[in-house]
Amino acid sequence: MKYHHMFVAALIAALTFAVSAKNKAPEQPFVFSPEQKLRLTERIIENYYVDSIDIDRTVEEGIISMLRTLDPHSTYSNREETIEMTETLSGGFSGVGISFNMLRDTLFVVSTTIGGPSEKVGLLAGDRIIMANDTLMSGAGLSTSDVRKILRGPKGSKVMMQVRRSNVSELIDFVVTRDEIPIYSVDAHYMADPHTGYIKIVRFAESTEKEVKDALKALKKQGMQRLIIDLQGNGGGYMNAAVGVAQMFLNEGDEIVYTKGVRVHPAYFNAVSTGPYRDIDVVTMVDQSSASASEILSGAFQDNDRGVVIGRRTFGKGLVQRPFPFPDGSMIRLTTSRYYTPSGRSIQKPYADGEDDYNKDVYRRLQSGELTDSTLAVSHPDSLRFTTRNGRVVYGGGGITPDIFVALDTTRVTPYYRDLVAKGVLNRFCLQYVDSRRKQLKSDFNTVDKFIHGFKVTDAMLADLYSMAVADSVKAQPDQVSASRDYLSTIVKALIGRDLFDSSAYYQIANPLNPIYLRAVEVINDPKRMRSILAPPDYAME
């Protein structure tokens, strides 16, 4: 009651001031801080609004709106969103250990985690989960997020499943005990040729540095003398993870990145020792979706003249967020500083025109032709001009501009192909194909190498795919079918290979379709060209 009287008194004082302000200007400005205004607004709504309200939701919306006025990367997440985001970057969560697809309201197991709970009890790729802990999973209209909530849970807890398997007439019962499930940063690594290693990094998380070290050791044993690092589509993650990877390729003392902000002290990150892979040639693949920590790594390589960057201009996220967790499990991630590459570049793209405009940047790049035509590269003012250690010119603002531009190939990805993917036809066809003949395929192709060189996508397989597409109202346009045929055949083989083996099999098969990859293999096998790109401006080739 006392608090209510205090509130009413404050409210009356505020309203009195507002009324008196109409009659005459006060001799001195009324001191009313933004914090007081915010608290008073909350109390006014809570005590006087016409309808009943969810004050927690109102406060959350207020926080979201406040952060939206700052920059596109200062965000608020509720408890569930915070858990999911933290799981992705912490490198693991507790669950049943499957990758899955929802196709036509049916939950298909795409793969089981090696050594994970589902594999231990005998779940197989291609199985369809019908029930999980008395929850109907098939035909229930569940979203991917809904499925995750059902299958994830505390370590040691159990999930009772009913599963339908091809060629088995009755449902099979499984009891799966949840356990810690790793989320990997390195999606693939293999030898692109007898001397060139390839590694695909999909995120920068707590486990990234160790995963990269393990992958590089494995490639070294296979004869790796040079390396392609694929950061396409990598949206970033932890800055320290990118610093850890960069150190493997630099000399002791080489600068990697530094950060500074108005309210935080500058921080400098340098290689603490000479990396074990300092002497191998490196090419880094990037595109318009490579962001944040990906740009830290590629920027460090570029500014130290350590490797050639190939692809398209990166996303342009040069802001550093610090997490501020709340007791209820929600969290604010607030931008506290900008990061700068060793040459002094800030690569953050403009965001003064608001979040919607900011999010349309990649679309504008496509519409302007920047992604498809090297002659339409962005022009930079002299104020954004910087130099690398060797004196090469690089530019800040709006991402890392690669040393070699590779255009986006839009000729083979026809509307017909996009419809096959968007409506789930392509995934469903490949799942069903493997599901109906898994044992035979494993017998015929017991290694990835045998599959890559021996398996063929036949005309009959494509005819079945086209028939399935018609049943899903994806009408075939003869010219588009013809234009996409080779591309589609390769992707079908890659998806089947991933189902039978792993993601490395997928990239070994699909990467030759990628123009950035083909250029990376070409350049890294041309030492003179590598040296000429990384050399000082006045360098003369012998």
Coordinates of C-alpha atoms in Angstrom, one line a residue:
M1 CA 0.0 0.0 0.0
K2 CA 2.9 2.3 0.9
Y3 CA 4.5 1.7 -2.5
H4 CA 1.1 2.4 -4.3
H5 CA 0.9 5.7 -2.5
M6 CA 4.4 6.6 -3.6
F7 CA 3.6 5.7 -7.1
V8 CA 0.4 7.8 -7.1
A9 CA 2.4 10.7 -5.6
A10 CA 5.0 10.4 -8.4
L11 CA 2.2 10.1 -11.0
I12 CA 0.4 13.2 -9.7
A13 CA 3.6 15.2 -9.5
A14 CA 4.4 14.2 -13.1
L15 CA 0.9 15.1 -14.3
T16 CA 0.9 18.3 -12.3
F17 CA 4.1 19.3 -14.0
A18 CA 2.6 18.5 -17.4
V19 CA -0.5 20.7 -16.7
S20 CA 1.5 23.6 -15.3
A21 CA 3.8 23.5 -18.3
K22 CA 0.9 24.4 -20.5
N23 CA 0.2 27.6 -18.4
K24 CA 3.7 28.9 -18.0
A25 CA 7.3 27.9 -18.8
P26 CA 9.1 26.7 -15.6
E27 CA 12.0 28.8 -14.4
Q28 CA 14.2 25.7 -14.4
P29 CA 13.9 22.5 -16.5
F30 CA 12.1 19.7 -14.7
V31 CA 14.6 16.9 -13.9
F32 CA 13.0 13.7 -15.1
S33 CA 15.5 11.0 -16.1
P34 CA 14.8 8.4 -18.9
E35 CA 15.0 5.7 -16.2
Q36 CA 12.2 7.4 -14.2
K37 CA 10.1 7.8 -17.3
L38 CA 10.5 4.1 -18.2
R39 CA 9.5 2.9 -14.7
L40 CA 6.6 5.3 -14.6
T41 CA 5.3 4.2 -18.0
E42 CA 5.4 0.6 -16.8
R43 CA 3.4 1.4 -13.7
I44 CA 0.9 3.5 -15.5
I45 CA 0.2 0.6 -18.0
E46 CA 0.1 -1.9 -15.2
N47 CA -2.3 0.1 -13.0
Y48 CA -4.5 1.9 -15.5
Y49 CA -4.7 0.1 -18.8
V50 CA -8.2 -0.7 -19.9
D51 CA -7.7 -4.5 -20.4
S52 CA -5.8 -7.2 -18.6
I53 CA -2.3 -7.4 -19.8
D54 CA 0.7 -9.8 -19.7
I55 CA 3.2 -7.4 -18.1
D56 CA 6.1 -9.7 -18.7
R57 CA 5.4 -9.7 -22.4
T58 CA 5.0 -6.0 -22.4
V59 CA 8.4 -5.5 -20.7
E60 CA 10.0 -7.9 -23.2
E61 CA 8.6 -6.1 -26.1
G62 CA 9.9 -2.8 -24.6
I63 CA 13.4 -4.3 -24.3
I64 CA 13.3 -5.5 -27.9
S65 CA 12.2 -2.1 -29.1
M66 CA 14.9 -0.3 -27.2
L67 CA 17.6 -2.6 -28.6
R68 CA 16.2 -2.1 -32.1
T69 CA 17.1 1.6 -31.9
L70 CA 20.8 0.7 -31.4
D71 CA 22.1 -1.6 -34.1
P72 CA 20.9 -4.8 -35.9
H73 CA 23.0 -7.1 -33.7
S74 CA 22.0 -6.0 -30.2
T75 CA 19.3 -8.5 -29.4
Y76 CA 17.1 -9.9 -26.6
S77 CA 16.3 -13.6 -26.4
N78 CA 13.8 -15.3 -24.1
R79 CA 14.8 -18.4 -22.1
E80 CA 14.1 -20.9 -24.8
E81 CA 15.8 -18.9 -27.5
T82 CA 18.8 -18.4 -25.2
I83 CA 19.1 -22.1 -24.5
E84 CA 19.0 -23.0 -28.2
M85 CA 21.5 -20.3 -29.1
T86 CA 23.9 -21.3 -26.3
E87 CA 23.7 -25.0 -27.3
T88 CA 24.8 -24.2 -30.8
L89 CA 27.9 -22.3 -29.7
S90 CA 28.8 -24.3 -26.6
G91 CA 29.2 -27.3 -28.8
G92 CA 26.6 -29.6 -27.5
F93 CA 23.2 -30.4 -25.9
S94 CA 21.4 -33.2 -24.2
G95 CA 19.2 -35.3 -26.5
V96 CA 18.7 -38.5 -28.5
G97 CA 21.4 -38.0 -31.1
I98 CA 19.7 -37.9 -34.5
S99 CA 19.6 -35.6 -37.5
F100 CA 16.0 -35.5 -38.9
N101 CA 13.8 -34.1 -41.6
M102 CA 10.1 -33.3 -41.5
L103 CA 8.7 -34.4 -44.9
R104 CA 5.0 -34.4 -45.4
D105 CA 4.4 -34.3 -41.7
T106 CA 6.5 -37.4 -41.3
L107 CA 9.6 -37.4 -39.0
F108 CA 12.5 -39.1 -40.9
V109 CA 15.8 -40.0 -39.3
V110 CA 18.4 -38.7 -41.7
S111 CA 21.4 -40.0 -39.6
T112 CA 22.3 -41.0 -36.1
T113 CA 25.2 -39.5 -34.1
I114 CA 28.1 -42.0 -34.0
G115 CA 28.2 -43.5 -30.5
G116 CA 25.1 -41.5 -29.6
P117 CA 22.0 -42.8 -27.7
S118 CA 19.9 -43.6 -30.8
E119 CA 22.7 -45.5 -32.5
K120 CA 23.3 -47.5 -29.4
V121 CA 19.7 -48.8 -29.3
G122 CA 19.6 -49.5 -33.0
L123 CA 17.8 -46.6 -34.7
L124 CA 18.7 -46.4 -38.4
A125 CA 18.8 -43.7 -41.0
G126 CA 15.5 -43.8 -42.8
D127 CA 13.4 -44.8 -39.8
R128 CA 10.2 -42.8 -39.2
I129 CA 9.4 -41.8 -35.7
I130 CA 5.7 -42.2 -35.2
M131 CA 5.4 -41.6 -31.4
A132 CA 7.7 -40.1 -28.8
N133 CA 6.7 -40.2 -25.1
D134 CA 3.0 -40.5 -26.0
T135 CA 3.2 -37.5 -28.4
L136 CA 2.1 -38.2 -32.0
M137 CA 5.0 -37.2 -34.2
S138 CA 3.6 -38.2 -37.6
G139 CA 0.8 -36.2 -39.3
A140 CA 0.7 -33.8 -36.3
G141 CA 1.8 -30.7 -38.1
L142 CA 4.8 -30.3 -35.8
S143 CA 7.5 -27.7 -36.6
T144 CA 11.2 -28.5 -36.5
S145 CA 11.3 -26.5 -33.2
D146 CA 8.5 -28.5 -31.8
V147 CA 10.4 -31.8 -32.5
R148 CA 13.6 -30.5 -30.9
K149 CA 11.7 -29.6 -27.7
I150 CA 10.2 -33.1 -27.6
L151 CA 13.4 -35.0 -28.3
R152 CA 15.8 -32.9 -26.2
G153 CA 15.8 -33.0 -22.4
P154 CA 17.9 -33.6 -19.3
K155 CA 20.8 -36.1 -19.6
G156 CA 19.7 -39.5 -18.3
S157 CA 16.0 -39.0 -19.0
K158 CA 14.3 -41.5 -21.3
V159 CA 12.3 -41.2 -24.6
M160 CA 9.9 -44.0 -25.5
M161 CA 9.7 -44.2 -29.2
Q162 CA 7.5 -46.1 -31.7
V163 CA 9.3 -46.4 -35.1
R164 CA 8.2 -47.6 -38.5
R165 CA 11.0 -49.2 -40.6
S166 CA 10.8 -50.2 -44.2
N167 CA 10.1 -53.9 -44.8
V168 CA 9.0 -54.3 -41.2
S169 CA 5.3 -54.8 -40.8
E170 CA 4.9 -53.7 -37.2
L171 CA 6.0 -50.7 -35.3
I172 CA 9.3 -51.1 -33.4
D173 CA 9.6 -49.9 -29.8
F174 CA 12.7 -48.2 -28.6
V175 CA 13.7 -46.7 -25.3
V176 CA 16.4 -44.0 -25.8
T177 CA 18.3 -42.6 -22.9
R178 CA 19.2 -38.9 -23.5
D179 CA 22.9 -38.0 -23.4
E180 CA 25.3 -35.2 -24.3
I181 CA 25.2 -34.7 -28.1
P182 CA 28.1 -32.8 -29.7
I183 CA 27.4 -30.0 -32.3
Y184 CA 30.3 -30.0 -34.7
S185 CA 32.0 -26.9 -36.2
V186 CA 34.0 -28.8 -38.9
D187 CA 31.4 -30.3 -41.3
A188 CA 33.9 -31.9 -43.6
H189 CA 37.5 -32.5 -44.3
Y190 CA 39.1 -34.5 -47.1
M191 CA 42.0 -34.4 -49.6
A192 CA 41.0 -32.4 -52.7
D193 CA 44.0 -33.8 -54.5
P194 CA 47.1 -35.7 -53.4
H195 CA 48.6 -32.6 -51.8
T196 CA 45.7 -30.3 -51.1
G197 CA 43.6 -30.5 -48.0
Y198 CA 40.0 -29.1 -47.7
I199 CA 38.2 -28.2 -44.5
K200 CA 34.7 -26.9 -44.1
I201 CA 34.1 -24.8 -41.0
V202 CA 30.3 -24.1 -40.5
R203 CA 30.5 -22.1 -37.2
F204 CA 33.0 -20.8 -34.6
A205 CA 32.1 -22.4 -31.3
E206 CA 33.8 -23.6 -28.1
S207 CA 35.1 -26.8 -29.8
T208 CA 36.1 -25.2 -33.1
E209 CA 39.8 -24.9 -32.4
K210 CA 40.2 -28.5 -31.3
E211 CA 38.1 -29.8 -34.2
V212 CA 40.2 -27.9 -36.7
K213 CA 43.4 -29.2 -35.1
D214 CA 42.2 -32.8 -35.3
A215 CA 41.1 -32.3 -38.9
L216 CA 44.4 -30.8 -39.9
K217 CA 46.4 -33.6 -38.2
A218 CA 44.3 -36.2 -40.1
L219 CA 44.9 -34.3 -43.4
K220 CA 48.6 -34.0 -42.7
K221 CA 48.9 -37.8 -42.3
Q222 CA 47.3 -38.1 -45.8
G223 CA 49.9 -35.9 -47.4
M224 CA 48.5 -32.3 -47.0
Q225 CA 51.0 -29.7 -48.2
R226 CA 48.5 -26.9 -48.8
L227 CA 45.0 -26.1 -47.6
I228 CA 41.7 -24.7 -48.7
I229 CA 39.5 -23.4 -45.8
D230 CA 35.8 -23.1 -46.7
L231 CA 33.9 -20.4 -44.8
Q232 CA 31.0 -20.0 -47.2
G233 CA 27.8 -19.5 -45.3
N234 CA 29.6 -19.5 -42.0
G235 CA 27.7 -16.9 -39.9
G236 CA 30.4 -16.6 -37.3
G237 CA 30.2 -17.3 -33.5
Y238 CA 32.9 -16.8 -30.9
M239 CA 35.7 -14.3 -31.7
N240 CA 38.1 -16.3 -29.6
A241 CA 37.5 -19.4 -31.7
A242 CA 38.5 -17.5 -34.8
V243 CA 41.6 -16.2 -33.1
G244 CA 42.5 -19.7 -32.1
V245 CA 42.3 -21.0 -35.6
A246 CA 44.2 -18.0 -37.0
Q247 CA 47.1 -18.7 -34.6
M248 CA 47.7 -22.1 -36.2
F249 CA 48.8 -20.3 -39.5
L250 CA 50.7 -17.2 -38.2
N251 CA 54.0 -16.2 -36.7
E252 CA 54.4 -15.4 -33.1
G253 CA 53.4 -11.8 -32.5
D254 CA 51.3 -11.4 -35.7
E255 CA 48.2 -9.3 -35.1
I256 CA 44.9 -11.1 -35.6
V257 CA 42.2 -8.6 -34.5
Y258 CA 41.6 -5.8 -32.1
T259 CA 38.5 -4.3 -30.6
K260 CA 37.6 -0.9 -29.2
G261 CA 34.5 0.9 -28.1
V262 CA 33.4 4.1 -26.4
R263 CA 32.8 2.5 -23.0
V264 CA 35.2 -0.5 -23.1
H265 CA 39.0 -0.6 -23.1
P266 CA 40.7 -1.6 -26.4
A267 CA 41.7 -5.3 -26.6
Y268 CA 44.4 -6.7 -28.9
F269 CA 44.7 -10.3 -30.0
N270 CA 48.0 -11.5 -31.4
A271 CA 49.5 -14.9 -32.1
V272 CA 51.1 -16.1 -28.9
S273 CA 53.4 -18.6 -30.7
T274 CA 54.4 -19.6 -34.3
G275 CA 51.6 -21.9 -35.6
P276 CA 52.4 -25.4 -36.8
Y277 CA 51.0 -24.7 -40.2
R278 CA 52.8 -21.4 -40.7
D279 CA 54.6 -22.6 -43.9
I280 CA 51.7 -24.1 -45.9
D281 CA 49.9 -22.2 -48.6
V282 CA 46.3 -21.3 -47.7
V283 CA 43.3 -20.2 -49.7
T284 CA 40.1 -19.1 -47.9
M285 CA 36.7 -19.4 -49.6
V286 CA 34.1 -16.8 -48.6
D287 CA 30.8 -15.5 -49.9
Q288 CA 28.1 -12.9 -49.0
S289 CA 26.9 -15.1 -46.0
S290 CA 30.4 -15.3 -44.4
A291 CA 30.1 -13.1 -41.3
S292 CA 31.6 -12.1 -38.0
A293 CA 34.2 -14.6 -36.9
S294 CA 34.6 -15.7 -40.5
E295 CA 35.5 -12.2 -41.4
I296 CA 38.0 -12.0 -38.5
L297 CA 39.8 -15.1 -39.8
S298 CA 39.8 -14.1 -43.5
G299 CA 40.7 -10.5 -42.6
A300 CA 43.7 -11.7 -40.5
F301 CA 44.9 -13.9 -43.4
Q302 CA 44.5 -11.1 -45.9
D303 CA 46.1 -8.3 -43.8
N304 CA 49.1 -10.5 -42.9
D305 CA 49.5 -11.5 -46.5
R306 CA 49.2 -15.0 -45.2
G307 CA 46.7 -16.4 -47.8
V308 CA 44.6 -15.7 -50.8
V309 CA 40.9 -15.0 -50.2
I310 CA 38.6 -16.1 -53.0
G311 CA 34.9 -15.7 -53.6
R312 CA 32.5 -12.8 -53.0
R313 CA 32.4 -9.8 -50.6
T314 CA 31.5 -11.0 -47.2
F315 CA 28.5 -10.0 -45.1
G316 CA 30.0 -7.1 -43.2
K317 CA 29.5 -7.6 -39.5
G318 CA 32.2 -5.9 -37.5
L319 CA 30.4 -5.5 -34.2
V320 CA 31.2 -7.4 -31.0
Q321 CA 28.4 -8.5 -28.7
R322 CA 28.7 -9.2 -25.0
P323 CA 26.0 -11.4 -23.3
F324 CA 24.2 -10.0 -20.3
P325 CA 22.1 -12.9 -18.8
F326 CA 19.0 -12.4 -16.6
P327 CA 18.1 -14.6 -13.6
D328 CA 15.1 -16.0 -15.5
G329 CA 17.3 -17.4 -18.3
S330 CA 16.7 -14.7 -20.8
M331 CA 19.5 -12.6 -22.1
I332 CA 20.6 -9.4 -23.8
R333 CA 23.5 -9.5 -26.3
L334 CA 24.6 -5.9 -26.4
T335 CA 27.1 -4.5 -28.9
T336 CA 30.0 -3.2 -26.8
S337 CA 32.7 -2.6 -29.3
R338 CA 33.8 -2.8 -33.0
Y339 CA 36.5 -5.1 -34.2
Y340 CA 39.3 -4.1 -36.6
T341 CA 41.5 -6.2 -38.8
P342 CA 45.3 -5.9 -38.4
S343 CA 45.5 -3.1 -41.1
G344 CA 43.0 -1.1 -39.0
R345 CA 39.9 -1.8 -41.1
S346 CA 36.4 -1.8 -39.7
I347 CA 34.3 -4.0 -42.0
Q348 CA 30.9 -3.2 -40.5
K349 CA 28.4 -2.2 -43.1
P350 CA 26.1 0.8 -42.5
Y351 CA 23.0 0.4 -40.4
A352 CA 21.8 3.9 -39.9
D353 CA 18.7 3.4 -42.0
G354 CA 17.2 0.7 -39.8
E355 CA 17.1 -3.1 -39.5
D356 CA 14.8 -3.7 -42.4
D357 CA 17.1 -1.8 -44.8
Y358 CA 20.1 -3.5 -43.3
N359 CA 18.6 -7.0 -43.9
K360 CA 18.0 -6.2 -47.6
D361 CA 21.7 -5.6 -48.3
V362 CA 22.4 -9.0 -49.8
Y363 CA 19.3 -8.7 -52.0
R364 CA 20.5 -5.3 -53.2
R365 CA 23.9 -6.8 -54.1
L366 CA 22.1 -9.4 -56.2
Q367 CA 19.8 -6.8 -57.9
S368 CA 22.7 -4.5 -58.6
G369 CA 24.7 -7.3 -60.3
E370 CA 27.5 -7.2 -57.8
L371 CA 27.2 -11.0 -57.0
T372 CA 27.2 -12.0 -60.7
D373 CA 29.5 -9.5 -62.5
S374 CA 33.1 -8.7 -61.5
T375 CA 32.9 -5.3 -63.3
L376 CA 30.2 -4.1 -60.9
A377 CA 32.4 -4.3 -57.8
V378 CA 31.7 -1.8 -55.0
S379 CA 33.7 1.4 -55.3
H380 CA 35.3 2.5 -52.0
P381 CA 36.2 6.1 -51.0
D382 CA 39.8 6.8 -50.1
S383 CA 38.8 7.1 -46.4
L384 CA 38.3 3.3 -46.4
R385 CA 41.6 2.5 -48.1
F386 CA 44.1 0.5 -46.0
T387 CA 47.3 -1.5 -46.7
T388 CA 48.4 -5.0 -45.7
R389 CA 51.8 -5.8 -44.3
N390 CA 53.2 -6.1 -47.8
G391 CA 51.6 -2.8 -48.9
R392 CA 48.7 -4.3 -50.9
V393 CA 45.6 -2.1 -50.9
V394 CA 42.5 -3.4 -49.1
Y395 CA 39.3 -1.7 -48.2
G396 CA 37.2 -1.4 -45.1
G397 CA 33.4 -0.9 -44.8
G398 CA 30.9 -3.5 -45.8
G399 CA 32.8 -6.8 -45.5
I400 CA 36.0 -8.4 -46.7
T401 CA 36.5 -7.9 -50.4
P402 CA 38.2 -11.0 -51.7
D403 CA 41.6 -11.0 -53.6
I404 CA 39.9 -13.0 -56.4
F405 CA 36.2 -12.5 -57.2
V406 CA 34.1 -15.5 -58.4
A407 CA 30.6 -14.8 -59.7
L408 CA 27.5 -16.5 -58.4
D409 CA 26.4 -19.0 -61.0
T410 CA 22.6 -18.8 -61.4
T411 CA 22.3 -20.6 -64.7
R412 CA 21.9 -24.2 -63.4
V413 CA 19.7 -23.5 -60.4
T414 CA 16.5 -23.2 -62.3
P415 CA 13.0 -22.4 -60.8
Y416 CA 12.3 -26.1 -61.3
Y417 CA 15.3 -27.2 -59.2
R418 CA 14.4 -24.6 -56.5
D419 CA 10.8 -26.0 -56.3
L420 CA 12.2 -29.5 -55.9
V421 CA 14.2 -28.4 -52.9
A422 CA 11.6 -26.0 -51.4
K423 CA 8.8 -28.6 -51.4
G424 CA 11.1 -31.3 -50.0
V425 CA 10.8 -33.5 -53.0
L426 CA 14.6 -33.8 -53.5
N427 CA 15.3 -34.8 -49.9
R428 CA 12.3 -37.2 -49.7
F429 CA 13.4 -39.0 -52.9
C430 CA 16.9 -39.5 -51.7
L431 CA 15.8 -40.7 -48.3
Q432 CA 13.3 -43.2 -49.8
Y433 CA 15.9 -44.4 -52.3
V434 CA 18.4 -45.2 -49.7
D435 CA 15.8 -46.5 -47.2
S436 CA 14.6 -49.1 -49.6
R437 CA 18.1 -50.5 -50.5
R438 CA 20.4 -49.4 -47.7
K439 CA 21.8 -52.9 -47.1
Q440 CA 22.6 -53.5 -50.8
L441 CA 24.2 -50.1 -51.2
K442 CA 26.4 -50.6 -48.1
S443 CA 27.4 -54.0 -49.6
D444 CA 28.2 -52.6 -53.0
F445 CA 29.9 -49.4 -51.8
N446 CA 31.6 -50.1 -48.4
T447 CA 33.9 -47.0 -48.7
V448 CA 33.3 -43.4 -49.7
D449 CA 35.9 -43.7 -52.4
K450 CA 34.1 -46.7 -54.0
F451 CA 30.8 -44.8 -53.9
I452 CA 32.2 -41.7 -55.4
H453 CA 33.8 -43.6 -58.3
G454 CA 31.2 -46.4 -58.7
F455 CA 27.7 -45.0 -58.0
K456 CA 25.8 -43.6 -61.0
V457 CA 22.5 -41.7 -60.9
T458 CA 20.6 -43.3 -63.7
D459 CA 17.9 -42.0 -66.1
A460 CA 15.4 -44.3 -64.3
M461 CA 16.2 -42.7 -60.9
L462 CA 15.6 -39.2 -62.4
A463 CA 12.4 -40.3 -64.0
D464 CA 11.2 -41.5 -60.6
L465 CA 12.2 -38.2 -59.1
Y466 CA 10.3 -36.3 -61.8
S467 CA 7.2 -38.5 -61.1
M468 CA 7.4 -37.8 -57.4
A469 CA 7.6 -34.0 -58.2
V470 CA 4.5 -34.2 -60.4
A471 CA 2.6 -35.8 -57.5
D472 CA 3.7 -32.8 -55.4
S473 CA 2.5 -30.3 -58.0
V474 CA 6.0 -29.4 -59.2
K475 CA 5.4 -29.3 -62.9
A476 CA 8.4 -30.1 -65.2
Q477 CA 9.4 -27.4 -67.7
P478 CA 11.4 -29.3 -70.4
D479 CA 14.0 -26.6 -70.9
Q480 CA 14.5 -26.2 -67.1
V481 CA 14.7 -29.9 -66.6
S482 CA 17.4 -30.1 -69.3
A483 CA 19.4 -27.2 -67.9
S484 CA 19.3 -28.6 -64.3
R485 CA 19.9 -32.3 -65.2
D486 CA 23.6 -32.6 -64.6
Y487 CA 23.5 -30.3 -61.5
L488 CA 20.5 -32.2 -60.1
S489 CA 22.2 -35.6 -60.7
T490 CA 25.2 -34.6 -58.8
I491 CA 23.2 -33.3 -55.9
V492 CA 21.2 -36.5 -55.8
K493 CA 24.4 -38.5 -55.6
A494 CA 25.8 -36.2 -52.9
L495 CA 22.7 -36.5 -50.7
I496 CA 22.7 -40.3 -51.1
G497 CA 26.4 -40.3 -50.2
R498 CA 25.7 -38.2 -47.1
D499 CA 23.0 -40.6 -46.0
L500 CA 25.2 -43.6 -46.5
F501 CA 28.4 -42.0 -45.0
D502 CA 28.8 -38.5 -43.7
S503 CA 29.0 -34.8 -44.7
S504 CA 32.5 -35.1 -46.1
A505 CA 31.1 -37.5 -48.7
Y506 CA 28.5 -34.8 -49.6
Y507 CA 31.1 -32.1 -50.1
Q508 CA 33.5 -34.3 -52.1
I509 CA 30.7 -35.0 -54.6
A510 CA 29.0 -31.6 -54.6
N511 CA 32.0 -29.2 -54.4
P512 CA 33.0 -29.6 -58.1
L513 CA 29.7 -27.8 -58.8
N514 CA 30.9 -24.8 -56.9
P515 CA 32.8 -22.2 -58.9
I516 CA 34.6 -20.7 -55.8
Y517 CA 35.9 -24.2 -55.0
L518 CA 37.1 -24.8 -58.5
R519 CA 38.9 -21.5 -58.5
A520 CA 40.4 -22.2 -55.1
V521 CA 41.8 -25.6 -56.3
E522 CA 43.2 -23.9 -59.4
V523 CA 44.9 -21.0 -57.6
I524 CA 46.4 -23.0 -54.7
N525 CA 48.0 -25.4 -57.3
D526 CA 49.7 -22.4 -58.9
P527 CA 52.5 -21.2 -56.5
K528 CA 53.6 -18.4 -58.8
R529 CA 50.1 -16.9 -58.9
M530 CA 49.8 -17.3 -55.2
R531 CA 53.1 -15.3 -54.7
S532 CA 52.1 -12.7 -57.2
I533 CA 48.8 -12.0 -55.4
L534 CA 50.3 -11.7 -52.0
A535 CA 53.5 -9.9 -53.0
P536 CA 54.2 -6.1 -52.4
P537 CA 53.0 -3.8 -55.3
D538 CA 56.6 -3.4 -56.6
Y539 CA 57.3 -7.1 -56.5
A540 CA 58.7 -8.5 -59.8
M541 CA 58.3 -12.1 -60.7
E542 CA 61.4 -13.9 -61.8

